[in-house]
Structures are given as C-alpha cells and as structure tokens.
C-alpha cells in the first residue's frame, strides 16, 4: 500500500498520522512478511498488544463515568461485551479495514479480509498506532467515534450476557438438556491456532463457530445456535 492510499484511509477513519509507517504496520498481518523482501517492515502484533491495553482503559473510564450506579460486576460484563472480538470486528468492517489489510495470498484466499479475529486484532493495532503517534486523547476520540456508541444498546438490552449462558438457558428450558461443545477442527501453527467448535444438545448440532481459542469458538457456536433457534431451521445430526 502506497503513501497516498494510506493517507486516504487514515483520513477516512479520522486520523492524521505524523508517522504513516506506524499506521502501515497496524495494517500488516504476520503472513504478509513471508511474501516481501522489505526487512524493515513489521507485523501488527506488538501494536495490537498495546492497543488492547489502551482500549480497556478507555472503555473502563467511560463506563465508570457514565453508569455511576452500576456495580463493578456489571461494569466488567459491559466492558467485555464492548471489546469482544465480534464488536471490534464490526467496527473494523464499518471503517473498511478489511480492504486495506496487508496479508499473504494464502491468508486472503481463505477469507482473511473478513475474519472476525483478524479484523478485531487490526482494530486494536490501529488504536495502538494512534497511541504511539498521537497519544491517549486522540485514542479516546477514535474509540468514541467507532465503538462507544454501541455501549448504551449493550447496557439497555443486557447484550453483555454471553451467548453460551443464553443458549444453555434456552436448551434447558426447551429440551431439558445441557449443551456440550465438541472440537470439529484445529488448524494453523501454535501461535495462530484456529478452532472450529460445534454446540450439541442430545446428539444434535445446533450451531458451529470459529475462533482463535476454544472459548471464542464456543461463544460463536452458541450465538449461531441462538440464531438457528429463532429461525426454526432444521438441526443436523452429529456422529
């Protein structure tokens, strides 16, 4: 991606970088380095690490100052729902991050530009690059614009209650049975393992999910199962 394209995308998301190389790094997936000769190019994982910490502080601060009558447990739950992979991926899609990610052809061929975990990681990496380049206040402005508008809906509709808990309650109510989760597939190197999980009730598959950990894949499978129940689709058997 050239300087003009980087500048145009940065302007679109509301940031004027002093050092565009930081932004370029934030958009660079590890796999991309295997296909270029530029030894100075870095991938975005360190910026993601930093952005994760900055994001947690910004969201915590907002919740603390906005919902003054809510106990610590609820604030923690609201924060988790706000910064979960799906929420960050949705924000990245709204910004158009997927179209600007630099990744290997192999990663792209498997749908990398629209994978939730890659988009969520990129959101945190972009935030990390903003922090390094412009500081905390600019990070807050970015998060307010692209993420914090979702919190009121999360609080009002208790979207913080995780999908696994919701589906377990549904399964016990409808079928008088507790869901179990099964590994359907594991792939990728240890540092970037991808899991596919199924949620099963009485031998029947209700949903499948993919994630960078079993927990995340289970959560996605439960969310899928809830959607399936609402749509009253047929349920497949599992061996």
PDB file of C-alpha atoms in Angstrom:
ATOM      1  CA  UNK A   1       0.000   0.000   0.000  1.00  0.00           C
ATOM      2  CA  UNK A   2       1.491   3.316  -1.038  1.00  0.00           C
ATOM      3  CA  UNK A   3       1.606   6.561   0.942  1.00  0.00           C
ATOM      4  CA  UNK A   4      -1.331   8.107  -0.907  1.00  0.00           C
ATOM      5  CA  UNK A   5      -3.578   5.127  -0.163  1.00  0.00           C
ATOM      6  CA  UNK A   6      -2.515   5.068   3.489  1.00  0.00           C
ATOM      7  CA  UNK A   7      -3.200   8.779   3.871  1.00  0.00           C
ATOM      8  CA  UNK A   8      -6.617   8.487   2.243  1.00  0.00           C
ATOM      9  CA  UNK A   9      -7.642   5.624   4.522  1.00  0.00           C
ATOM     10  CA  UNK A  10      -6.293   7.371   7.624  1.00  0.00           C
ATOM     11  CA  UNK A  11      -8.306  10.459   6.725  1.00  0.00           C
ATOM     12  CA  UNK A  12     -11.405   8.325   6.231  1.00  0.00           C
ATOM     13  CA  UNK A  13     -11.205   6.988   9.784  1.00  0.00           C
ATOM     14  CA  UNK A  14     -10.454  10.428  11.183  1.00  0.00           C
ATOM     15  CA  UNK A  15      -6.716  10.316  11.922  1.00  0.00           C
ATOM     16  CA  UNK A  16      -3.865  12.428  10.531  1.00  0.00           C
ATOM     17  CA  UNK A  17      -0.732  10.447  11.313  1.00  0.00           C
ATOM     18  CA  UNK A  18       2.613  12.105  11.884  1.00  0.00           C
ATOM     19  CA  UNK A  19       4.301   8.784  11.071  1.00  0.00           C
ATOM     20  CA  UNK A  20       2.410   6.791   8.447  1.00  0.00           C
ATOM     21  CA  UNK A  21       4.744   3.837   8.933  1.00  0.00           C
ATOM     22  CA  UNK A  22       3.060   3.159  12.287  1.00  0.00           C
ATOM     23  CA  UNK A  23      -0.311   3.001  10.547  1.00  0.00           C
ATOM     24  CA  UNK A  24       1.099   0.756   7.836  1.00  0.00           C
ATOM     25  CA  UNK A  25       2.417  -1.611  10.491  1.00  0.00           C
ATOM     26  CA  UNK A  26      -1.008  -1.697  12.162  1.00  0.00           C
ATOM     27  CA  UNK A  27      -2.493  -2.969   8.897  1.00  0.00           C
ATOM     28  CA  UNK A  28       0.169  -5.634   8.336  1.00  0.00           C
ATOM     29  CA  UNK A  29      -0.658  -9.250   9.183  1.00  0.00           C
ATOM     30  CA  UNK A  30       2.220 -11.544  10.117  1.00  0.00           C
ATOM     31  CA  UNK A  31       1.702 -13.666   6.990  1.00  0.00           C
ATOM     32  CA  UNK A  32       2.478 -10.707   4.701  1.00  0.00           C
ATOM     33  CA  UNK A  33       6.124 -10.638   5.775  1.00  0.00           C
ATOM     34  CA  UNK A  34       6.667 -14.019   4.129  1.00  0.00           C
ATOM     35  CA  UNK A  35       5.940 -12.529   0.712  1.00  0.00           C
ATOM     36  CA  UNK A  36       8.004  -9.326   0.725  1.00  0.00           C
ATOM     37  CA  UNK A  37      11.721  -8.530   0.734  1.00  0.00           C
ATOM     38  CA  UNK A  38      11.463  -5.475   2.999  1.00  0.00           C
ATOM     39  CA  UNK A  39      13.366  -6.446   6.147  1.00  0.00           C
ATOM     40  CA  UNK A  40      12.255  -3.225   7.867  1.00  0.00           C
ATOM     41  CA  UNK A  41       8.538  -3.989   7.607  1.00  0.00           C
ATOM     42  CA  UNK A  42       6.937  -5.194  10.860  1.00  0.00           C
ATOM     43  CA  UNK A  43       3.669  -7.016  11.549  1.00  0.00           C
ATOM     44  CA  UNK A  44       0.965  -5.606  13.794  1.00  0.00           C
ATOM     45  CA  UNK A  45       1.063  -7.900  16.831  1.00  0.00           C
ATOM     46  CA  UNK A  46       3.037  -5.578  19.119  1.00  0.00           C
ATOM     47  CA  UNK A  47       0.735  -2.668  18.300  1.00  0.00           C
ATOM     48  CA  UNK A  48      -2.230  -4.961  18.909  1.00  0.00           C
ATOM     49  CA  UNK A  49      -0.853  -5.729  22.383  1.00  0.00           C
ATOM     50  CA  UNK A  50      -0.597  -2.029  23.167  1.00  0.00           C
ATOM     51  CA  UNK A  51      -3.961  -1.161  21.650  1.00  0.00           C
ATOM     52  CA  UNK A  52      -5.682  -3.842  23.706  1.00  0.00           C
ATOM     53  CA  UNK A  53      -4.497  -2.187  26.931  1.00  0.00           C
ATOM     54  CA  UNK A  54      -5.421   1.314  25.764  1.00  0.00           C
ATOM     55  CA  UNK A  55      -8.875   0.149  24.670  1.00  0.00           C
ATOM     56  CA  UNK A  56      -9.611  -1.491  28.007  1.00  0.00           C
ATOM     57  CA  UNK A  57      -8.730   1.719  29.852  1.00  0.00           C
ATOM     58  CA  UNK A  58     -10.838   3.939  27.574  1.00  0.00           C
ATOM     59  CA  UNK A  59     -13.899   1.705  27.840  1.00  0.00           C
ATOM     60  CA  UNK A  60     -13.442   1.269  31.604  1.00  0.00           C
ATOM     61  CA  UNK A  61     -13.182   5.015  32.088  1.00  0.00           C
ATOM     62  CA  UNK A  62     -16.307   5.642  30.012  1.00  0.00           C
ATOM     63  CA  UNK A  63     -18.345   3.036  31.895  1.00  0.00           C
ATOM     64  CA  UNK A  64     -17.147   4.301  35.284  1.00  0.00           C
ATOM     65  CA  UNK A  65     -18.100   7.893  34.474  1.00  0.00           C
ATOM     66  CA  UNK A  66     -21.364   7.143  32.645  1.00  0.00           C
ATOM     67  CA  UNK A  67     -23.020   4.381  34.673  1.00  0.00           C
ATOM     68  CA  UNK A  68     -22.387   5.691  38.173  1.00  0.00           C
ATOM     69  CA  UNK A  69     -24.992   3.467  39.845  1.00  0.00           C
ATOM     70  CA  UNK A  70     -23.832   0.151  38.357  1.00  0.00           C
ATOM     71  CA  UNK A  71     -21.791  -2.314  40.446  1.00  0.00           C
ATOM     72  CA  UNK A  72     -18.310  -3.477  39.471  1.00  0.00           C
ATOM     73  CA  UNK A  73     -19.542  -6.858  38.230  1.00  0.00           C
ATOM     74  CA  UNK A  74     -21.936  -5.321  35.724  1.00  0.00           C
ATOM     75  CA  UNK A  75     -19.359  -2.799  34.524  1.00  0.00           C
ATOM     76  CA  UNK A  76     -16.914  -5.653  33.915  1.00  0.00           C
ATOM     77  CA  UNK A  77     -19.567  -7.519  31.949  1.00  0.00           C
ATOM     78  CA  UNK A  78     -20.457  -4.431  29.884  1.00  0.00           C
ATOM     79  CA  UNK A  79     -16.788  -3.872  29.093  1.00  0.00           C
ATOM     80  CA  UNK A  80     -16.289  -7.470  27.981  1.00  0.00           C
ATOM     81  CA  UNK A  81     -19.266  -7.210  25.625  1.00  0.00           C
ATOM     82  CA  UNK A  82     -17.967  -3.938  24.187  1.00  0.00           C
ATOM     83  CA  UNK A  83     -14.436  -5.132  23.449  1.00  0.00           C
ATOM     84  CA  UNK A  84     -15.200  -8.707  22.405  1.00  0.00           C
ATOM     85  CA  UNK A  85     -13.959  -9.933  19.047  1.00  0.00           C
ATOM     86  CA  UNK A  86     -17.308  -9.598  17.292  1.00  0.00           C
ATOM     87  CA  UNK A  87     -17.777  -5.980  18.409  1.00  0.00           C
ATOM     88  CA  UNK A  88     -14.314  -4.921  17.295  1.00  0.00           C
ATOM     89  CA  UNK A  89     -14.683  -6.799  14.011  1.00  0.00           C
ATOM     90  CA  UNK A  90     -17.966  -4.988  13.350  1.00  0.00           C
ATOM     91  CA  UNK A  91     -16.272  -1.641  13.970  1.00  0.00           C
ATOM     92  CA  UNK A  92     -13.455  -2.596  11.593  1.00  0.00           C
ATOM     93  CA  UNK A  93     -15.968  -3.539   8.909  1.00  0.00           C
ATOM     94  CA  UNK A  94     -17.678  -0.186   9.335  1.00  0.00           C
ATOM     95  CA  UNK A  95     -14.318   1.503   8.747  1.00  0.00           C
ATOM     96  CA  UNK A  96     -13.458  -0.720   5.785  1.00  0.00           C
ATOM     97  CA  UNK A  97     -10.336  -2.135   7.427  1.00  0.00           C
ATOM     98  CA  UNK A  98     -10.534  -5.475   5.629  1.00  0.00           C
ATOM     99  CA  UNK A  99      -9.984  -3.862   2.244  1.00  0.00           C
ATOM    100  CA  UNK A 100      -6.726  -2.321   3.467  1.00  0.00           C
ATOM    101  CA  UNK A 101      -5.132  -5.206   5.382  1.00  0.00           C
ATOM    102  CA  UNK A 102      -1.825  -6.466   4.044  1.00  0.00           C
ATOM    103  CA  UNK A 103      -1.646 -10.253   4.223  1.00  0.00           C
ATOM    104  CA  UNK A 104      -0.342 -13.229   2.305  1.00  0.00           C
ATOM    105  CA  UNK A 105      -2.169 -14.528  -0.744  1.00  0.00           C
ATOM    106  CA  UNK A 106      -2.810 -17.741   1.153  1.00  0.00           C
ATOM    107  CA  UNK A 107      -4.439 -15.928   4.059  1.00  0.00           C
ATOM    108  CA  UNK A 108      -6.501 -13.837   1.672  1.00  0.00           C
ATOM    109  CA  UNK A 109      -7.655 -16.912  -0.243  1.00  0.00           C
ATOM    110  CA  UNK A 110      -9.184 -18.330   2.942  1.00  0.00           C
ATOM    111  CA  UNK A 111     -11.284 -15.215   3.541  1.00  0.00           C
ATOM    112  CA  UNK A 112      -8.765 -13.421   5.730  1.00  0.00           C
ATOM    113  CA  UNK A 113     -10.094  -9.968   4.918  1.00  0.00           C
ATOM    114  CA  UNK A 114     -13.393 -10.767   6.627  1.00  0.00           C
ATOM    115  CA  UNK A 115     -12.289 -12.988   9.515  1.00  0.00           C
ATOM    116  CA  UNK A 116     -13.554 -11.626  12.810  1.00  0.00           C
ATOM    117  CA  UNK A 117     -10.351 -12.246  14.726  1.00  0.00           C
ATOM    118  CA  UNK A 118      -8.133 -10.581  12.104  1.00  0.00           C
ATOM    119  CA  UNK A 119     -10.397  -7.538  11.941  1.00  0.00           C
ATOM    120  CA  UNK A 120     -10.565  -7.293  15.734  1.00  0.00           C
ATOM    121  CA  UNK A 121      -6.797  -7.593  16.014  1.00  0.00           C
ATOM    122  CA  UNK A 122      -6.398  -4.877  13.393  1.00  0.00           C
ATOM    123  CA  UNK A 123      -8.739  -2.553  15.308  1.00  0.00           C
ATOM    124  CA  UNK A 124      -6.552  -2.891  18.402  1.00  0.00           C
ATOM    125  CA  UNK A 125      -3.380  -2.475  16.348  1.00  0.00           C
ATOM    126  CA  UNK A 126      -4.720   0.713  14.755  1.00  0.00           C
ATOM    127  CA  UNK A 127      -5.538   2.029  18.215  1.00  0.00           C
ATOM    128  CA  UNK A 128      -2.014   1.139  19.322  1.00  0.00           C
ATOM    129  CA  UNK A 129      -0.556   3.039  16.383  1.00  0.00           C
ATOM    130  CA  UNK A 130      -2.666   6.093  17.237  1.00  0.00           C
ATOM    131  CA  UNK A 131      -1.443   5.969  20.830  1.00  0.00           C
ATOM    132  CA  UNK A 132       2.217   5.810  19.780  1.00  0.00           C
ATOM    133  CA  UNK A 133       1.767   8.541  17.173  1.00  0.00           C
ATOM    134  CA  UNK A 134      -0.628  10.949  18.891  1.00  0.00           C
ATOM    135  CA  UNK A 135      -1.340   9.910  22.471  1.00  0.00           C
ATOM    136  CA  UNK A 136      -4.266   8.961  24.675  1.00  0.00           C
ATOM    137  CA  UNK A 137      -6.721  11.770  23.899  1.00  0.00           C
ATOM    138  CA  UNK A 138      -6.726  11.047  20.179  1.00  0.00           C
ATOM    139  CA  UNK A 139      -7.288   7.372  21.012  1.00  0.00           C
ATOM    140  CA  UNK A 140     -10.355   8.328  23.041  1.00  0.00           C
ATOM    141  CA  UNK A 141     -11.756  10.327  20.135  1.00  0.00           C
ATOM    142  CA  UNK A 142     -11.227   7.365  17.818  1.00  0.00           C
ATOM    143  CA  UNK A 143     -12.925   4.891  20.175  1.00  0.00           C
ATOM    144  CA  UNK A 144     -15.830   7.265  20.816  1.00  0.00           C
ATOM    145  CA  UNK A 145     -16.396   7.605  17.087  1.00  0.00           C
ATOM    146  CA  UNK A 146     -16.163   3.946  16.135  1.00  0.00           C
ATOM    147  CA  UNK A 147     -17.099   1.901  19.201  1.00  0.00           C
ATOM    148  CA  UNK A 148     -18.558   3.612  22.262  1.00  0.00           C
ATOM    149  CA  UNK A 149     -21.877   4.437  20.589  1.00  0.00           C
ATOM    150  CA  UNK A 150     -22.708   0.730  20.983  1.00  0.00           C
ATOM    151  CA  UNK A 151     -22.476   0.689  24.774  1.00  0.00           C
ATOM    152  CA  UNK A 152     -25.914   2.152  25.524  1.00  0.00           C
ATOM    153  CA  UNK A 153     -27.546  -0.613  23.486  1.00  0.00           C
ATOM    154  CA  UNK A 154     -25.445  -3.233  25.275  1.00  0.00           C
ATOM    155  CA  UNK A 155     -26.479  -1.894  28.682  1.00  0.00           C
ATOM    156  CA  UNK A 156     -30.161  -1.345  27.889  1.00  0.00           C
ATOM    157  CA  UNK A 157     -30.653  -4.766  26.280  1.00  0.00           C
ATOM    158  CA  UNK A 158     -28.195  -6.650  28.512  1.00  0.00           C
ATOM    159  CA  UNK A 159     -26.238  -7.819  25.497  1.00  0.00           C
ATOM    160  CA  UNK A 160     -23.355  -8.394  27.896  1.00  0.00           C
ATOM    161  CA  UNK A 161     -24.832 -11.746  28.905  1.00  0.00           C
ATOM    162  CA  UNK A 162     -22.696 -14.149  26.899  1.00  0.00           C
ATOM    163  CA  UNK A 163     -24.178 -16.366  24.221  1.00  0.00           C
ATOM    164  CA  UNK A 164     -23.131 -19.598  25.964  1.00  0.00           C
ATOM    165  CA  UNK A 165     -25.122 -18.650  29.044  1.00  0.00           C
ATOM    166  CA  UNK A 166     -28.118 -17.622  26.950  1.00  0.00           C
ATOM    167  CA  UNK A 167     -28.092 -20.819  24.906  1.00  0.00           C
ATOM    168  CA  UNK A 168     -27.704 -23.007  27.984  1.00  0.00           C
ATOM    169  CA  UNK A 169     -30.782 -21.361  29.491  1.00  0.00           C
ATOM    170  CA  UNK A 170     -32.692 -21.910  26.240  1.00  0.00           C
ATOM    171  CA  UNK A 171     -31.593 -25.537  25.924  1.00  0.00           C
ATOM    172  CA  UNK A 172     -32.553 -26.345  29.486  1.00  0.00           C
ATOM    173  CA  UNK A 173     -35.903 -24.617  29.053  1.00  0.00           C
ATOM    174  CA  UNK A 174     -36.789 -26.084  25.653  1.00  0.00           C
ATOM    175  CA  UNK A 175     -35.132 -29.504  25.776  1.00  0.00           C
ATOM    176  CA  UNK A 176     -34.353 -30.015  29.463  1.00  0.00           C
ATOM    177  CA  UNK A 177     -30.784 -30.786  28.490  1.00  0.00           C
ATOM    178  CA  UNK A 178     -27.395 -29.099  28.895  1.00  0.00           C
ATOM    179  CA  UNK A 179     -25.374 -28.259  25.752  1.00  0.00           C
ATOM    180  CA  UNK A 180     -21.943 -29.740  25.207  1.00  0.00           C
ATOM    181  CA  UNK A 181     -19.197 -28.439  22.902  1.00  0.00           C
ATOM    182  CA  UNK A 182     -17.138 -30.572  20.525  1.00  0.00           C
ATOM    183  CA  UNK A 183     -14.000 -29.757  18.558  1.00  0.00           C
ATOM    184  CA  UNK A 184     -14.655 -30.162  14.841  1.00  0.00           C
ATOM    185  CA  UNK A 185     -11.294 -28.929  13.584  1.00  0.00           C
ATOM    186  CA  UNK A 186      -7.971 -27.384  14.615  1.00  0.00           C
ATOM    187  CA  UNK A 187      -5.618 -25.771  12.125  1.00  0.00           C
ATOM    188  CA  UNK A 188      -2.708 -23.371  11.926  1.00  0.00           C
ATOM    189  CA  UNK A 189       0.584 -23.003  13.822  1.00  0.00           C
ATOM    190  CA  UNK A 190       0.619 -22.886  17.617  1.00  0.00           C
ATOM    191  CA  UNK A 191       0.938 -19.092  17.736  1.00  0.00           C
ATOM    192  CA  UNK A 192      -2.091 -18.666  15.453  1.00  0.00           C
ATOM    193  CA  UNK A 193      -4.283 -21.715  16.048  1.00  0.00           C
ATOM    194  CA  UNK A 194      -7.844 -21.639  14.713  1.00  0.00           C
ATOM    195  CA  UNK A 195     -10.549 -23.815  16.283  1.00  0.00           C
ATOM    196  CA  UNK A 196     -13.901 -24.887  14.876  1.00  0.00           C
ATOM    197  CA  UNK A 197     -16.398 -25.951  17.544  1.00  0.00           C
ATOM    198  CA  UNK A 198     -19.939 -27.350  17.471  1.00  0.00           C
ATOM    199  CA  UNK A 199     -22.547 -26.951  20.193  1.00  0.00           C
ATOM    200  CA  UNK A 200     -24.587 -30.116  20.620  1.00  0.00           C
ATOM    201  CA  UNK A 201     -27.795 -30.899  22.515  1.00  0.00           C
ATOM    202  CA  UNK A 202     -28.957 -34.510  22.759  1.00  0.00           C
ATOM    203  CA  UNK A 203     -26.714 -35.500  19.854  1.00  0.00           C
ATOM    204  CA  UNK A 204     -27.919 -32.738  17.554  1.00  0.00           C
ATOM    205  CA  UNK A 205     -25.772 -29.882  16.240  1.00  0.00           C
ATOM    206  CA  UNK A 206     -27.363 -26.505  16.891  1.00  0.00           C
ATOM    207  CA  UNK A 207     -24.504 -24.265  15.791  1.00  0.00           C
ATOM    208  CA  UNK A 208     -20.857 -24.021  14.786  1.00  0.00           C
ATOM    209  CA  UNK A 209     -18.255 -21.367  15.472  1.00  0.00           C
ATOM    210  CA  UNK A 210     -14.669 -20.470  14.610  1.00  0.00           C
ATOM    211  CA  UNK A 211     -12.178 -18.656  16.834  1.00  0.00           C
ATOM    212  CA  UNK A 212      -8.587 -18.248  17.939  1.00  0.00           C
ATOM    213  CA  UNK A 213      -9.368 -20.159  21.148  1.00  0.00           C
ATOM    214  CA  UNK A 214     -11.841 -22.883  22.052  1.00  0.00           C
ATOM    215  CA  UNK A 215     -13.672 -20.419  24.283  1.00  0.00           C
ATOM    216  CA  UNK A 216     -14.137 -17.898  21.469  1.00  0.00           C
ATOM    217  CA  UNK A 217     -15.228 -20.606  19.033  1.00  0.00           C
ATOM    218  CA  UNK A 218     -17.714 -21.964  21.583  1.00  0.00           C
ATOM    219  CA  UNK A 219     -19.139 -18.485  22.119  1.00  0.00           C
ATOM    220  CA  UNK A 220     -19.604 -18.058  18.370  1.00  0.00           C
ATOM    221  CA  UNK A 221     -21.181 -21.515  18.104  1.00  0.00           C
ATOM    222  CA  UNK A 222     -23.661 -20.633  20.857  1.00  0.00           C
ATOM    223  CA  UNK A 223     -24.546 -17.350  19.131  1.00  0.00           C
ATOM    224  CA  UNK A 224     -25.108 -19.261  15.899  1.00  0.00           C
ATOM    225  CA  UNK A 225     -27.289 -21.774  17.748  1.00  0.00           C
ATOM    226  CA  UNK A 226     -29.467 -18.996  19.149  1.00  0.00           C
ATOM    227  CA  UNK A 227     -29.925 -17.599  15.634  1.00  0.00           C
ATOM    228  CA  UNK A 228     -30.863 -21.051  14.375  1.00  0.00           C
ATOM    229  CA  UNK A 229     -33.477 -21.471  17.085  1.00  0.00           C
ATOM    230  CA  UNK A 230     -35.007 -18.114  16.278  1.00  0.00           C
ATOM    231  CA  UNK A 231     -35.171 -19.000  12.588  1.00  0.00           C
ATOM    232  CA  UNK A 232     -36.539 -22.511  13.360  1.00  0.00           C
ATOM    233  CA  UNK A 233     -34.192 -24.188  10.940  1.00  0.00           C
ATOM    234  CA  UNK A 234     -33.695 -27.937  10.802  1.00  0.00           C
ATOM    235  CA  UNK A 235     -30.969 -29.377  13.009  1.00  0.00           C
ATOM    236  CA  UNK A 236     -28.313 -31.727  11.667  1.00  0.00           C
ATOM    237  CA  UNK A 237     -27.211 -34.919  13.413  1.00  0.00           C
ATOM    238  CA  UNK A 238     -23.670 -35.410  14.648  1.00  0.00           C
ATOM    239  CA  UNK A 239     -21.956 -38.777  14.701  1.00  0.00           C
TER     240      UNK A 239
END
